[in-house]
Amino acid sequence: MSAANCSLFDLSEDTAVVIGGTGVLGGAMAEALAAAGARVAILGRNAERGQARVQRIEKNGGTAMFHAADALDRDSLREARDAVSATLGPVSVLVSAAGGNHPDATLPPGSDFCGLSREAWDTVFDLNLTGGVLLPAQVFGETMLARQRGSIINIASMAGMIPLSRVVAYSAAKAAVLNLTRFLAREWATQGVRVNAISPGFFPAEQNRALLMNDDGSYTERGEQIIGHTPMARFGRPEELGGAVVWLASRAASGFVTGQNIVVDGGFISTTI
Ligand SMILES: NC(=O)c1ccc[n+]([C@@H]2O[C@H](COP(=O)([O-])OP(=O)(O)OC[C@H]3O[C@@H](n4cnc5c(N)ncnc54)[C@H](O)[C@@H]3O)[C@@H](O)[C@H]2O)c1
């Protein structure tokens, strides 16, 4: 690759925050951003996992820190934002990756939609929409707007594009994530802040592993069905989200891109189900 091409994906002027970088996909995206030169802050509730990811990044020559934060608590996000800015410089990239399904909001096979509890529904909407987009965008958007510079990347899901069976609350919440992403993109388009989404297909992680895989590593029935509908006939690997996140983070590479949803799913959405 020529030097000119390399600089398209050079994030050495950027400080990136990954909320939920304690998790499988957020952690992998944090590593990709750091490998592209960004100073990376991992925000989340689990210090042990956050610190472990920081150590991996540092071992690979990157710069990273962990700061505790709850995506559902505005004050905690503000406190983390200010601490990160003081240590690594003002935040120019936000990856909002706290989210996931909840077992109580998953309908058993053939079960009745009318029995889905309000509490389970609210839990999934709170985490994915309020903690996954609204509060982080408000808190980090505030300082990005003041500097007229920022790229916000919300982690939606392929489930937000089509209503997947059984995970009804999660699908509906992620559809709302995509809608709010486009709203914010339009709202801030002339103010230097771009807002996009990445929609992963199926990647085994903490929050969905039991749905996809048995304890012995074999696929569950649902896992088998998903693989059967995925043209690439496999689940995704977390590092396969790295290219999309670095591209969207980079002003040089995607400076005229906002309001988009980048799907990384092995072709799942391209097939009829
Ligand atoms: N794994 C997949 O197949 C898949 C597919 C599509 C979308 N996604 C989305 O990717 C994102 C990352 O999920 P993952 O699959 O890596 O799951 P994960 O469970 O490994 O990671 C999620 C992380 O978010 C953290 N978190 C949860 N609530 C939080 C809160 N209130 N404040 C701060 N951190 C909080 C968790 O502790 C965890 O570390 C989620 O938005 C998920 O919906 C995942």
PDB file of C-alpha atoms and ligand atoms in Angstrom:
ATOM      1  CA  MET A   1       0.000   0.000   0.000  1.00  0.00           C
ATOM      2  CA  SER A   2       1.348   3.475  -0.810  1.00  0.00           C
ATOM      3  CA  ALA A   3       1.946   6.065   1.922  1.00  0.00           C
ATOM      4  CA  ALA A   4      -0.990   8.101   0.559  1.00  0.00           C
ATOM      5  CA  ASN A   5      -3.323   5.127   0.903  1.00  0.00           C
ATOM      6  CA  CYS A   6      -2.035   4.350   4.399  1.00  0.00           C
ATOM      7  CA  SER A   7      -2.816   7.851   5.634  1.00  0.00           C
ATOM      8  CA  LEU A   8      -6.471   7.314   4.719  1.00  0.00           C
ATOM      9  CA  PHE A   9      -6.678   4.970   7.687  1.00  0.00           C
ATOM     10  CA  ASP A  10      -4.246   6.713  10.036  1.00  0.00           C
ATOM     11  CA  LEU A  11      -5.968   7.523  13.347  1.00  0.00           C
ATOM     12  CA  SER A  12      -2.914   8.883  15.151  1.00  0.00           C
ATOM     13  CA  GLU A  13      -4.664  12.263  15.596  1.00  0.00           C
ATOM     14  CA  ASP A  14      -7.675  10.617  17.229  1.00  0.00           C
ATOM     15  CA  THR A  15      -8.811   9.641  20.699  1.00  0.00           C
ATOM     16  CA  ALA A  16     -11.406   6.884  20.502  1.00  0.00           C
ATOM     17  CA  VAL A  17     -13.775   5.716  23.223  1.00  0.00           C
ATOM     18  CA  VAL A  18     -15.308   2.258  23.025  1.00  0.00           C
ATOM     19  CA  ILE A  19     -18.205   1.843  25.442  1.00  0.00           C
ATOM     20  CA  GLY A  20     -18.599  -1.879  26.099  1.00  0.00           C
ATOM     21  CA  GLY A  21     -14.999  -2.428  24.999  1.00  0.00           C
ATOM     22  CA  THR A  22     -15.032  -4.920  27.876  1.00  0.00           C
ATOM     23  CA  GLY A  23     -17.025  -7.265  25.619  1.00  0.00           C
ATOM     24  CA  VAL A  24     -16.118  -9.470  22.688  1.00  0.00           C
ATOM     25  CA  LEU A  25     -16.984  -7.229  19.724  1.00  0.00           C
ATOM     26  CA  GLY A  26     -16.239  -3.892  21.410  1.00  0.00           C
ATOM     27  CA  GLY A  27     -12.868  -5.214  22.558  1.00  0.00           C
ATOM     28  CA  ALA A  28     -11.930  -6.343  19.057  1.00  0.00           C
ATOM     29  CA  MET A  29     -12.941  -2.970  17.615  1.00  0.00           C
ATOM     30  CA  ALA A  30     -10.894  -1.190  20.287  1.00  0.00           C
ATOM     31  CA  GLU A  31      -7.865  -3.227  19.212  1.00  0.00           C
ATOM     32  CA  ALA A  32      -8.423  -2.339  15.549  1.00  0.00           C
ATOM     33  CA  LEU A  33      -8.660   1.374  16.339  1.00  0.00           C
ATOM     34  CA  ALA A  34      -5.488   1.220  18.411  1.00  0.00           C
ATOM     35  CA  ALA A  35      -3.665  -0.654  15.632  1.00  0.00           C
ATOM     36  CA  ALA A  36      -4.595   2.223  13.303  1.00  0.00           C
ATOM     37  CA  GLY A  37      -2.903   4.639  15.725  1.00  0.00           C
ATOM     38  CA  ALA A  38      -5.806   5.937  17.828  1.00  0.00           C
ATOM     39  CA  ARG A  39      -5.406   6.445  21.570  1.00  0.00           C
ATOM     40  CA  VAL A  40      -8.170   4.223  22.905  1.00  0.00           C
ATOM     41  CA  ALA A  41     -10.258   4.378  26.060  1.00  0.00           C
ATOM     42  CA  ILE A  42     -12.273   1.345  27.019  1.00  0.00           C
ATOM     43  CA  LEU A  43     -15.357   2.175  29.056  1.00  0.00           C
ATOM     44  CA  GLY A  44     -17.463  -0.404  30.827  1.00  0.00           C
ATOM     45  CA  ARG A  45     -18.513  -1.936  34.094  1.00  0.00           C
ATOM     46  CA  ASN A  46     -16.007  -4.761  34.348  1.00  0.00           C
ATOM     47  CA  ALA A  47     -12.569  -3.380  35.245  1.00  0.00           C
ATOM     48  CA  GLU A  48     -10.849  -6.759  35.058  1.00  0.00           C
ATOM     49  CA  ARG A  49     -11.898  -7.376  31.462  1.00  0.00           C
ATOM     50  CA  GLY A  50     -11.276  -3.765  30.509  1.00  0.00           C
ATOM     51  CA  GLN A  51      -7.750  -3.842  31.927  1.00  0.00           C
ATOM     52  CA  ALA A  52      -7.043  -7.133  30.172  1.00  0.00           C
ATOM     53  CA  ARG A  53      -7.959  -5.541  26.852  1.00  0.00           C
ATOM     54  CA  VAL A  54      -5.812  -2.499  27.648  1.00  0.00           C
ATOM     55  CA  GLN A  55      -2.867  -4.811  28.283  1.00  0.00           C
ATOM     56  CA  ARG A  56      -3.364  -6.570  24.930  1.00  0.00           C
ATOM     57  CA  ILE A  57      -3.411  -3.226  23.144  1.00  0.00           C
ATOM     58  CA  GLU A  58      -0.306  -2.018  24.952  1.00  0.00           C
ATOM     59  CA  LYS A  59       1.482  -5.283  24.242  1.00  0.00           C
ATOM     60  CA  ASN A  60       0.877  -4.623  20.543  1.00  0.00           C
ATOM     61  CA  GLY A  61       2.389  -1.140  20.842  1.00  0.00           C
ATOM     62  CA  GLY A  62      -0.866   0.826  21.199  1.00  0.00           C
ATOM     63  CA  THR A  63      -2.002   3.399  23.753  1.00  0.00           C
ATOM     64  CA  ALA A  64      -5.043   2.574  25.855  1.00  0.00           C
ATOM     65  CA  MET A  65      -6.736   3.102  29.194  1.00  0.00           C
ATOM     66  CA  PHE A  66      -9.763   1.707  31.004  1.00  0.00           C
ATOM     67  CA  HIS A  67     -12.318   3.837  32.817  1.00  0.00           C
ATOM     68  CA  ALA A  68     -15.379   2.524  34.615  1.00  0.00           C
ATOM     69  CA  ALA A  69     -18.668   3.741  33.190  1.00  0.00           C
ATOM     70  CA  ASP A  70     -22.280   2.675  33.047  1.00  0.00           C
ATOM     71  CA  ALA A  71     -23.831   3.401  29.657  1.00  0.00           C
ATOM     72  CA  LEU A  72     -27.196   3.860  31.372  1.00  0.00           C
ATOM     73  CA  ASP A  73     -25.961   6.601  33.679  1.00  0.00           C
ATOM     74  CA  ARG A  74     -25.401  10.037  32.178  1.00  0.00           C
ATOM     75  CA  ASP A  75     -23.282  11.295  35.072  1.00  0.00           C
ATOM     76  CA  SER A  76     -21.024   8.284  34.904  1.00  0.00           C
ATOM     77  CA  LEU A  77     -20.547   8.818  31.150  1.00  0.00           C
ATOM     78  CA  ARG A  78     -19.757  12.510  31.698  1.00  0.00           C
ATOM     79  CA  GLU A  79     -17.233  11.689  34.384  1.00  0.00           C
ATOM     80  CA  ALA A  80     -15.577   9.097  32.122  1.00  0.00           C
ATOM     81  CA  ARG A  81     -15.550  11.477  29.146  1.00  0.00           C
ATOM     82  CA  ASP A  82     -13.790  14.157  31.169  1.00  0.00           C
ATOM     83  CA  ALA A  83     -11.263  11.708  32.610  1.00  0.00           C
ATOM     84  CA  VAL A  84     -10.458  10.308  29.162  1.00  0.00           C
ATOM     85  CA  SER A  85     -10.100  13.776  27.627  1.00  0.00           C
ATOM     86  CA  ALA A  86      -7.745  14.816  30.415  1.00  0.00           C
ATOM     87  CA  THR A  87      -5.563  11.738  29.892  1.00  0.00           C
ATOM     88  CA  LEU A  88      -5.716  11.020  26.150  1.00  0.00           C
ATOM     89  CA  GLY A  89      -7.035  14.256  24.653  1.00  0.00           C
ATOM     90  CA  PRO A  90     -10.508  15.246  23.418  1.00  0.00           C
ATOM     91  CA  VAL A  91     -12.586  12.363  22.137  1.00  0.00           C
ATOM     92  CA  SER A  92     -13.089  12.376  18.361  1.00  0.00           C
ATOM     93  CA  VAL A  93     -14.364   8.815  17.867  1.00  0.00           C
ATOM     94  CA  LEU A  94     -17.117   7.099  19.853  1.00  0.00           C
ATOM     95  CA  VAL A  95     -17.996   3.454  19.372  1.00  0.00           C
ATOM     96  CA  SER A  96     -21.184   2.625  21.261  1.00  0.00           C
ATOM     97  CA  ALA A  97     -20.934  -1.123  21.756  1.00  0.00           C
ATOM     98  CA  ALA A  98     -22.698  -1.705  25.082  1.00  0.00           C
ATOM     99  CA  GLY A  99     -25.727  -3.776  24.212  1.00  0.00           C
ATOM    100  CA  GLY A 100     -27.105  -7.209  23.664  1.00  0.00           C
ATOM    101  CA  ASN A 101     -30.067  -9.451  24.140  1.00  0.00           C
ATOM    102  CA  HIS A 102     -31.425 -10.645  27.492  1.00  0.00           C
ATOM    103  CA  PRO A 103     -32.577 -14.245  28.050  1.00  0.00           C
ATOM    104  CA  ASP A 104     -35.841 -13.113  29.709  1.00  0.00           C
ATOM    105  CA  ALA A 105     -36.740 -11.254  26.512  1.00  0.00           C
ATOM    106  CA  THR A 106     -36.174 -14.264  24.257  1.00  0.00           C
ATOM    107  CA  LEU A 107     -39.345 -16.168  23.416  1.00  0.00           C
ATOM    108  CA  PRO A 108     -38.957 -19.944  23.737  1.00  0.00           C
ATOM    109  CA  PRO A 109     -39.599 -21.798  20.440  1.00  0.00           C
ATOM    110  CA  GLY A 110     -43.304 -21.663  19.599  1.00  0.00           C
ATOM    111  CA  SER A 111     -44.106 -19.583  22.649  1.00  0.00           C
ATOM    112  CA  ASP A 112     -46.601 -16.884  23.028  1.00  0.00           C
ATOM    113  CA  PHE A 113     -45.714 -13.283  22.267  1.00  0.00           C
ATOM    114  CA  CYS A 114     -48.523 -12.089  24.541  1.00  0.00           C
ATOM    115  CA  GLY A 115     -46.662 -13.455  27.577  1.00  0.00           C
ATOM    116  CA  LEU A 116     -43.515 -11.404  27.042  1.00  0.00           C
ATOM    117  CA  SER A 117     -42.927  -9.386  30.200  1.00  0.00           C
ATOM    118  CA  ARG A 118     -42.837  -5.615  30.196  1.00  0.00           C
ATOM    119  CA  GLU A 119     -39.741  -5.694  32.436  1.00  0.00           C
ATOM    120  CA  ALA A 120     -37.783  -7.820  29.957  1.00  0.00           C
ATOM    121  CA  TRP A 121     -38.845  -5.586  27.075  1.00  0.00           C
ATOM    122  CA  ASP A 122     -37.788  -2.461  28.980  1.00  0.00           C
ATOM    123  CA  THR A 123     -34.445  -3.978  29.967  1.00  0.00           C
ATOM    124  CA  VAL A 124     -33.530  -4.653  26.352  1.00  0.00           C
ATOM    125  CA  PHE A 125     -34.722  -1.249  25.118  1.00  0.00           C
ATOM    126  CA  ASP A 126     -32.922   0.532  27.951  1.00  0.00           C
ATOM    127  CA  LEU A 127     -29.615  -1.153  27.249  1.00  0.00           C
ATOM    128  CA  ASN A 128     -29.612  -1.079  23.451  1.00  0.00           C
ATOM    129  CA  LEU A 129     -31.373   2.187  22.702  1.00  0.00           C
ATOM    130  CA  THR A 130     -30.938   4.408  25.759  1.00  0.00           C
ATOM    131  CA  GLY A 131     -27.518   3.135  26.877  1.00  0.00           C
ATOM    132  CA  GLY A 132     -26.482   2.003  23.419  1.00  0.00           C
ATOM    133  CA  VAL A 133     -27.145   5.268  21.570  1.00  0.00           C
ATOM    134  CA  LEU A 134     -29.040   8.044  23.311  1.00  0.00           C
ATOM    135  CA  LEU A 135     -26.964   8.811  26.405  1.00  0.00           C
ATOM    136  CA  PRO A 136     -23.507   8.245  24.841  1.00  0.00           C
ATOM    137  CA  ALA A 137     -24.446  10.391  21.835  1.00  0.00           C
ATOM    138  CA  GLN A 138     -25.654  13.180  24.120  1.00  0.00           C
ATOM    139  CA  VAL A 139     -22.611  13.113  26.381  1.00  0.00           C
ATOM    140  CA  PHE A 140     -19.882  12.660  23.765  1.00  0.00           C
ATOM    141  CA  GLY A 141     -21.789  14.536  21.057  1.00  0.00           C
ATOM    142  CA  GLU A 142     -21.757  17.628  23.273  1.00  0.00           C
ATOM    143  CA  THR A 143     -17.958  17.928  23.210  1.00  0.00           C
ATOM    144  CA  MET A 144     -17.654  16.765  19.592  1.00  0.00           C
ATOM    145  CA  LEU A 145     -20.065  19.491  18.505  1.00  0.00           C
ATOM    146  CA  ALA A 146     -18.094  22.075  20.465  1.00  0.00           C
ATOM    147  CA  ARG A 147     -14.974  21.055  18.496  1.00  0.00           C
ATOM    148  CA  GLN A 148     -16.897  20.493  15.235  1.00  0.00           C
ATOM    149  CA  ARG A 149     -15.225  17.136  14.955  1.00  0.00           C
ATOM    150  CA  GLY A 150     -16.398  13.605  15.620  1.00  0.00           C
ATOM    151  CA  SER A 151     -17.360  10.217  14.320  1.00  0.00           C
ATOM    152  CA  ILE A 152     -19.983   8.268  16.249  1.00  0.00           C
ATOM    153  CA  ILE A 153     -20.345   4.590  15.403  1.00  0.00           C
ATOM    154  CA  ASN A 154     -23.344   2.813  16.895  1.00  0.00           C
ATOM    155  CA  ILE A 155     -23.329  -0.961  16.977  1.00  0.00           C
ATOM    156  CA  ALA A 156     -26.730  -1.992  15.688  1.00  0.00           C
ATOM    157  CA  SER A 157     -27.451  -5.492  14.391  1.00  0.00           C
ATOM    158  CA  MET A 158     -28.639  -7.368  11.422  1.00  0.00           C
ATOM    159  CA  ALA A 159     -31.618  -8.102  13.729  1.00  0.00           C
ATOM    160  CA  GLY A 160     -32.570  -4.436  13.418  1.00  0.00           C
ATOM    161  CA  MET A 161     -33.017  -4.794   9.661  1.00  0.00           C
ATOM    162  CA  ILE A 162     -35.334  -7.806   9.740  1.00  0.00           C
ATOM    163  CA  PRO A 163     -37.459  -8.998  12.672  1.00  0.00           C
ATOM    164  CA  LEU A 164     -35.634 -12.157  13.730  1.00  0.00           C
ATOM    165  CA  SER A 165     -37.753 -14.864  15.337  1.00  0.00           C
ATOM    166  CA  ARG A 166     -37.798 -15.146  19.145  1.00  0.00           C
ATOM    167  CA  VAL A 167     -35.566 -12.113  19.934  1.00  0.00           C
ATOM    168  CA  VAL A 168     -38.401  -9.665  19.389  1.00  0.00           C
ATOM    169  CA  ALA A 169     -37.407  -6.944  21.867  1.00  0.00           C
ATOM    170  CA  TYR A 170     -33.789  -7.005  20.697  1.00  0.00           C
ATOM    171  CA  SER A 171     -34.819  -6.784  17.029  1.00  0.00           C
ATOM    172  CA  ALA A 172     -37.179  -3.887  17.693  1.00  0.00           C
ATOM    173  CA  ALA A 173     -34.606  -2.048  19.835  1.00  0.00           C
ATOM    174  CA  LYS A 174     -31.910  -2.402  17.184  1.00  0.00           C
ATOM    175  CA  ALA A 175     -34.331  -1.153  14.511  1.00  0.00           C
ATOM    176  CA  ALA A 176     -34.732   1.918  16.689  1.00  0.00           C
ATOM    177  CA  VAL A 177     -30.922   2.190  16.961  1.00  0.00           C
ATOM    178  CA  LEU A 178     -30.738   2.433  13.165  1.00  0.00           C
ATOM    179  CA  ASN A 179     -33.493   5.033  13.068  1.00  0.00           C
ATOM    180  CA  LEU A 180     -31.883   7.179  15.774  1.00  0.00           C
ATOM    181  CA  THR A 181     -28.519   6.875  14.017  1.00  0.00           C
ATOM    182  CA  ARG A 182     -30.027   8.391  10.873  1.00  0.00           C
ATOM    183  CA  PHE A 183     -31.780  11.091  12.877  1.00  0.00           C
ATOM    184  CA  LEU A 184     -28.513  12.155  14.511  1.00  0.00           C
ATOM    185  CA  ALA A 185     -26.639  11.990  11.213  1.00  0.00           C
ATOM    186  CA  ARG A 186     -29.014  14.528   9.723  1.00  0.00           C
ATOM    187  CA  GLU A 187     -29.117  16.635  12.891  1.00  0.00           C
ATOM    188  CA  TRP A 188     -25.329  17.052  13.105  1.00  0.00           C
ATOM    189  CA  ALA A 189     -24.331  16.769   9.431  1.00  0.00           C
ATOM    190  CA  THR A 190     -23.252  20.391   9.089  1.00  0.00           C
ATOM    191  CA  GLN A 191     -21.521  20.494  12.462  1.00  0.00           C
ATOM    192  CA  GLY A 192     -18.597  18.180  11.797  1.00  0.00           C
ATOM    193  CA  VAL A 193     -20.056  15.154  13.546  1.00  0.00           C
ATOM    194  CA  ARG A 194     -20.821  12.051  11.494  1.00  0.00           C
ATOM    195  CA  VAL A 195     -23.062   9.303  12.852  1.00  0.00           C
ATOM    196  CA  ASN A 196     -23.104   5.825  11.341  1.00  0.00           C
ATOM    197  CA  ALA A 197     -23.908   2.276  12.384  1.00  0.00           C
ATOM    198  CA  ILE A 198     -22.310  -1.112  11.973  1.00  0.00           C
ATOM    199  CA  SER A 199     -24.673  -4.080  11.864  1.00  0.00           C
ATOM    200  CA  PRO A 200     -22.873  -7.313  12.675  1.00  0.00           C
ATOM    201  CA  GLY A 201     -24.448 -10.597  11.677  1.00  0.00           C
ATOM    202  CA  PHE A 202     -23.799 -13.489  14.074  1.00  0.00           C
ATOM    203  CA  PHE A 203     -20.627 -13.490  16.165  1.00  0.00           C
ATOM    204  CA  PRO A 204     -20.520 -15.721  19.254  1.00  0.00           C
ATOM    205  CA  ALA A 205     -20.090 -13.411  22.274  1.00  0.00           C
ATOM    206  CA  GLU A 206     -21.035 -13.438  25.941  1.00  0.00           C
ATOM    207  CA  GLN A 207     -24.581 -12.203  25.561  1.00  0.00           C
ATOM    208  CA  ASN A 208     -25.610 -14.646  22.785  1.00  0.00           C
ATOM    209  CA  ARG A 209     -23.296 -17.647  23.182  1.00  0.00           C
ATOM    210  CA  ALA A 210     -25.895 -19.869  24.866  1.00  0.00           C
ATOM    211  CA  LEU A 211     -28.334 -19.179  22.041  1.00  0.00           C
ATOM    212  CA  LEU A 212     -25.807 -20.177  19.381  1.00  0.00           C
ATOM    213  CA  MET A 213     -23.553 -22.815  20.940  1.00  0.00           C
ATOM    214  CA  ASN A 214     -23.730 -25.710  23.396  1.00  0.00           C
ATOM    215  CA  ASP A 215     -21.246 -26.097  26.238  1.00  0.00           C
ATOM    216  CA  ASP A 216     -19.238 -28.601  24.174  1.00  0.00           C
ATOM    217  CA  GLY A 217     -18.767 -26.054  21.351  1.00  0.00           C
ATOM    218  CA  SER A 218     -21.293 -27.659  18.982  1.00  0.00           C
ATOM    219  CA  TYR A 219     -24.040 -25.467  17.499  1.00  0.00           C
ATOM    220  CA  THR A 220     -27.496 -25.282  19.060  1.00  0.00           C
ATOM    221  CA  GLU A 221     -30.465 -25.895  16.766  1.00  0.00           C
ATOM    222  CA  ARG A 222     -30.745 -22.146  16.281  1.00  0.00           C
ATOM    223  CA  GLY A 223     -27.010 -21.909  15.624  1.00  0.00           C
ATOM    224  CA  GLU A 224     -27.391 -24.575  12.926  1.00  0.00           C
ATOM    225  CA  GLN A 225     -30.301 -22.683  11.347  1.00  0.00           C
ATOM    226  CA  ILE A 226     -28.271 -19.475  11.260  1.00  0.00           C
ATOM    227  CA  ILE A 227     -25.253 -21.134   9.700  1.00  0.00           C
ATOM    228  CA  GLY A 228     -27.616 -22.716   7.176  1.00  0.00           C
ATOM    229  CA  HIS A 229     -28.841 -19.255   6.160  1.00  0.00           C
ATOM    230  CA  THR A 230     -25.404 -17.654   6.036  1.00  0.00           C
ATOM    231  CA  PRO A 231     -23.886 -17.859   2.543  1.00  0.00           C
ATOM    232  CA  MET A 232     -20.378 -17.997   4.052  1.00  0.00           C
ATOM    233  CA  ALA A 233     -21.601 -20.918   6.229  1.00  0.00           C
ATOM    234  CA  ARG A 234     -19.917 -19.750   9.435  1.00  0.00           C
ATOM    235  CA  PHE A 235     -20.191 -17.243  12.277  1.00  0.00           C
ATOM    236  CA  GLY A 236     -18.182 -14.029  12.137  1.00  0.00           C
ATOM    237  CA  ARG A 237     -14.853 -13.525  13.869  1.00  0.00           C
ATOM    238  CA  PRO A 238     -14.693 -10.366  16.030  1.00  0.00           C
ATOM    239  CA  GLU A 239     -11.602  -9.033  14.238  1.00  0.00           C
ATOM    240  CA  GLU A 240     -13.633  -8.998  11.002  1.00  0.00           C
ATOM    241  CA  LEU A 241     -15.349  -5.825  12.274  1.00  0.00           C
ATOM    242  CA  GLY A 242     -12.022  -3.970  12.388  1.00  0.00           C
ATOM    243  CA  GLY A 243     -12.015  -2.717   8.806  1.00  0.00           C
ATOM    244  CA  ALA A 244     -15.505  -1.203   9.025  1.00  0.00           C
ATOM    245  CA  VAL A 245     -14.845   0.553  12.326  1.00  0.00           C
ATOM    246  CA  VAL A 246     -11.492   2.026  11.258  1.00  0.00           C
ATOM    247  CA  TRP A 247     -12.965   3.211   7.958  1.00  0.00           C
ATOM    248  CA  LEU A 248     -15.931   4.916   9.670  1.00  0.00           C
ATOM    249  CA  ALA A 249     -13.669   6.422  12.346  1.00  0.00           C
ATOM    250  CA  SER A 250     -11.309   7.957   9.809  1.00  0.00           C
ATOM    251  CA  ARG A 251     -12.241  11.411   8.581  1.00  0.00           C
ATOM    252  CA  ALA A 252      -9.835  11.003   5.662  1.00  0.00           C
ATOM    253  CA  ALA A 253     -11.408   7.731   4.569  1.00  0.00           C
ATOM    254  CA  SER A 254     -15.126   8.331   5.191  1.00  0.00           C
ATOM    255  CA  GLY A 255     -15.485  12.098   5.685  1.00  0.00           C
ATOM    256  CA  PHE A 256     -18.538  12.310   3.378  1.00  0.00           C
ATOM    257  CA  VAL A 257     -20.257   9.257   4.890  1.00  0.00           C
ATOM    258  CA  THR A 258     -22.982   9.774   7.479  1.00  0.00           C
ATOM    259  CA  GLY A 259     -26.267   8.075   8.324  1.00  0.00           C
ATOM    260  CA  GLN A 260     -25.107   4.761   6.901  1.00  0.00           C
ATOM    261  CA  ASN A 261     -25.418   1.210   8.171  1.00  0.00           C
ATOM    262  CA  ILE A 262     -22.486  -1.028   7.313  1.00  0.00           C
ATOM    263  CA  VAL A 263     -23.517  -4.674   7.391  1.00  0.00           C
ATOM    264  CA  VAL A 264     -20.869  -7.282   8.272  1.00  0.00           C
ATOM    265  CA  ASP A 265     -22.736 -10.578   8.173  1.00  0.00           C
ATOM    266  CA  GLY A 266     -21.204 -13.141   5.820  1.00  0.00           C
ATOM    267  CA  GLY A 267     -24.068 -12.457   3.393  1.00  0.00           C
ATOM    268  CA  PHE A 268     -26.935 -13.352   5.800  1.00  0.00           C
ATOM    269  CA  ILE A 269     -29.138 -10.376   4.904  1.00  0.00           C
ATOM    270  CA  SER A 270     -28.738 -11.061   1.185  1.00  0.00           C
ATOM    271  CA  THR A 271     -30.593 -14.345   1.383  1.00  0.00           C
ATOM    272  CA  THR A 272     -34.283 -14.986   1.865  1.00  0.00           C
ATOM    273  CA  ILE A 273     -35.215 -16.555   5.176  1.00  0.00           C
TER     274      ILE A 273
HETATM  275  N1  LIG B   1     -22.315 -10.904  18.955  1.00  0.00           N
HETATM  276  C1  LIG B   1     -23.155 -10.748  17.949  1.00  0.00           C
HETATM  277  O1  LIG B   1     -23.432 -11.680  17.178  1.00  0.00           O
HETATM  278  C2  LIG B   1     -23.772  -9.411  17.694  1.00  0.00           C
HETATM  279  C3  LIG B   1     -24.517  -9.259  16.523  1.00  0.00           C
HETATM  280  C4  LIG B   1     -25.080  -8.029  16.258  1.00  0.00           C
HETATM  281  C5  LIG B   1     -24.911  -6.984  17.143  1.00  0.00           C
HETATM  282  N2  LIG B   1     -24.190  -7.160  18.280  1.00  0.00           N
HETATM  283  C6  LIG B   1     -24.041  -6.019  19.166  1.00  0.00           C
HETATM  284  O2  LIG B   1     -22.673  -5.793  19.402  1.00  0.00           O
HETATM  285  C7  LIG B   1     -22.525  -5.080  20.638  1.00  0.00           C
HETATM  286  C8  LIG B   1     -21.465  -5.773  21.476  1.00  0.00           C
HETATM  287  O3  LIG B   1     -21.983  -7.009  21.931  1.00  0.00           O
HETATM  288  P1  LIG B   1     -21.136  -8.364  22.064  1.00  0.00           P
HETATM  289  O4  LIG B   1     -21.796  -9.368  21.192  1.00  0.00           O
HETATM  290  O5  LIG B   1     -19.699  -8.109  21.964  1.00  0.00           O
HETATM  291  O6  LIG B   1     -21.556  -8.770  23.550  1.00  0.00           O
HETATM  292  P2  LIG B   1     -20.736  -8.804  24.907  1.00  0.00           P
HETATM  293  O7  LIG B   1     -21.720  -9.236  25.921  1.00  0.00           O
HETATM  294  O8  LIG B   1     -19.492  -9.604  24.729  1.00  0.00           O
HETATM  295  O9  LIG B   1     -20.327  -7.274  25.100  1.00  0.00           O
HETATM  296  C9  LIG B   1     -21.197  -6.296  25.573  1.00  0.00           C
HETATM  297  C10 LIG B   1     -20.447  -5.518  26.640  1.00  0.00           C
HETATM  298  O10 LIG B   1     -21.253  -4.426  27.038  1.00  0.00           O
HETATM  299  C11 LIG B   1     -21.114  -4.316  28.454  1.00  0.00           C
HETATM  300  N3  LIG B   1     -22.258  -3.620  29.018  1.00  0.00           N
HETATM  301  C12 LIG B   1     -23.505  -4.102  29.187  1.00  0.00           C
HETATM  302  N4  LIG B   1     -24.252  -3.178  29.791  1.00  0.00           N
HETATM  303  C13 LIG B   1     -23.476  -2.110  30.003  1.00  0.00           C
HETATM  304  C14 LIG B   1     -23.675  -0.842  30.600  1.00  0.00           C
HETATM  305  N5  LIG B   1     -24.866  -0.486  31.101  1.00  0.00           N
HETATM  306  N6  LIG B   1     -22.641   0.021  30.652  1.00  0.00           N
HETATM  307  C15 LIG B   1     -21.438  -0.307  30.162  1.00  0.00           C
HETATM  308  N7  LIG B   1     -21.176  -1.492  29.587  1.00  0.00           N
HETATM  309  C16 LIG B   1     -22.191  -2.381  29.522  1.00  0.00           C
HETATM  310  C17 LIG B   1     -21.040  -5.748  28.941  1.00  0.00           C
HETATM  311  O11 LIG B   1     -20.511  -5.832  30.250  1.00  0.00           O
HETATM  312  C18 LIG B   1     -20.147  -6.363  27.882  1.00  0.00           C
HETATM  313  O12 LIG B   1     -18.788  -6.223  28.244  1.00  0.00           O
HETATM  314  C19 LIG B   1     -23.916  -5.050  21.264  1.00  0.00           C
HETATM  315  O13 LIG B   1     -24.550  -3.835  20.969  1.00  0.00           O
HETATM  316  C20 LIG B   1     -24.652  -6.184  20.550  1.00  0.00           C
HETATM  317  O14 LIG B   1     -26.025  -5.997  20.550  1.00  0.00           O
HETATM  318  C21 LIG B   1     -23.617  -8.359  18.585  1.00  0.00           C
END
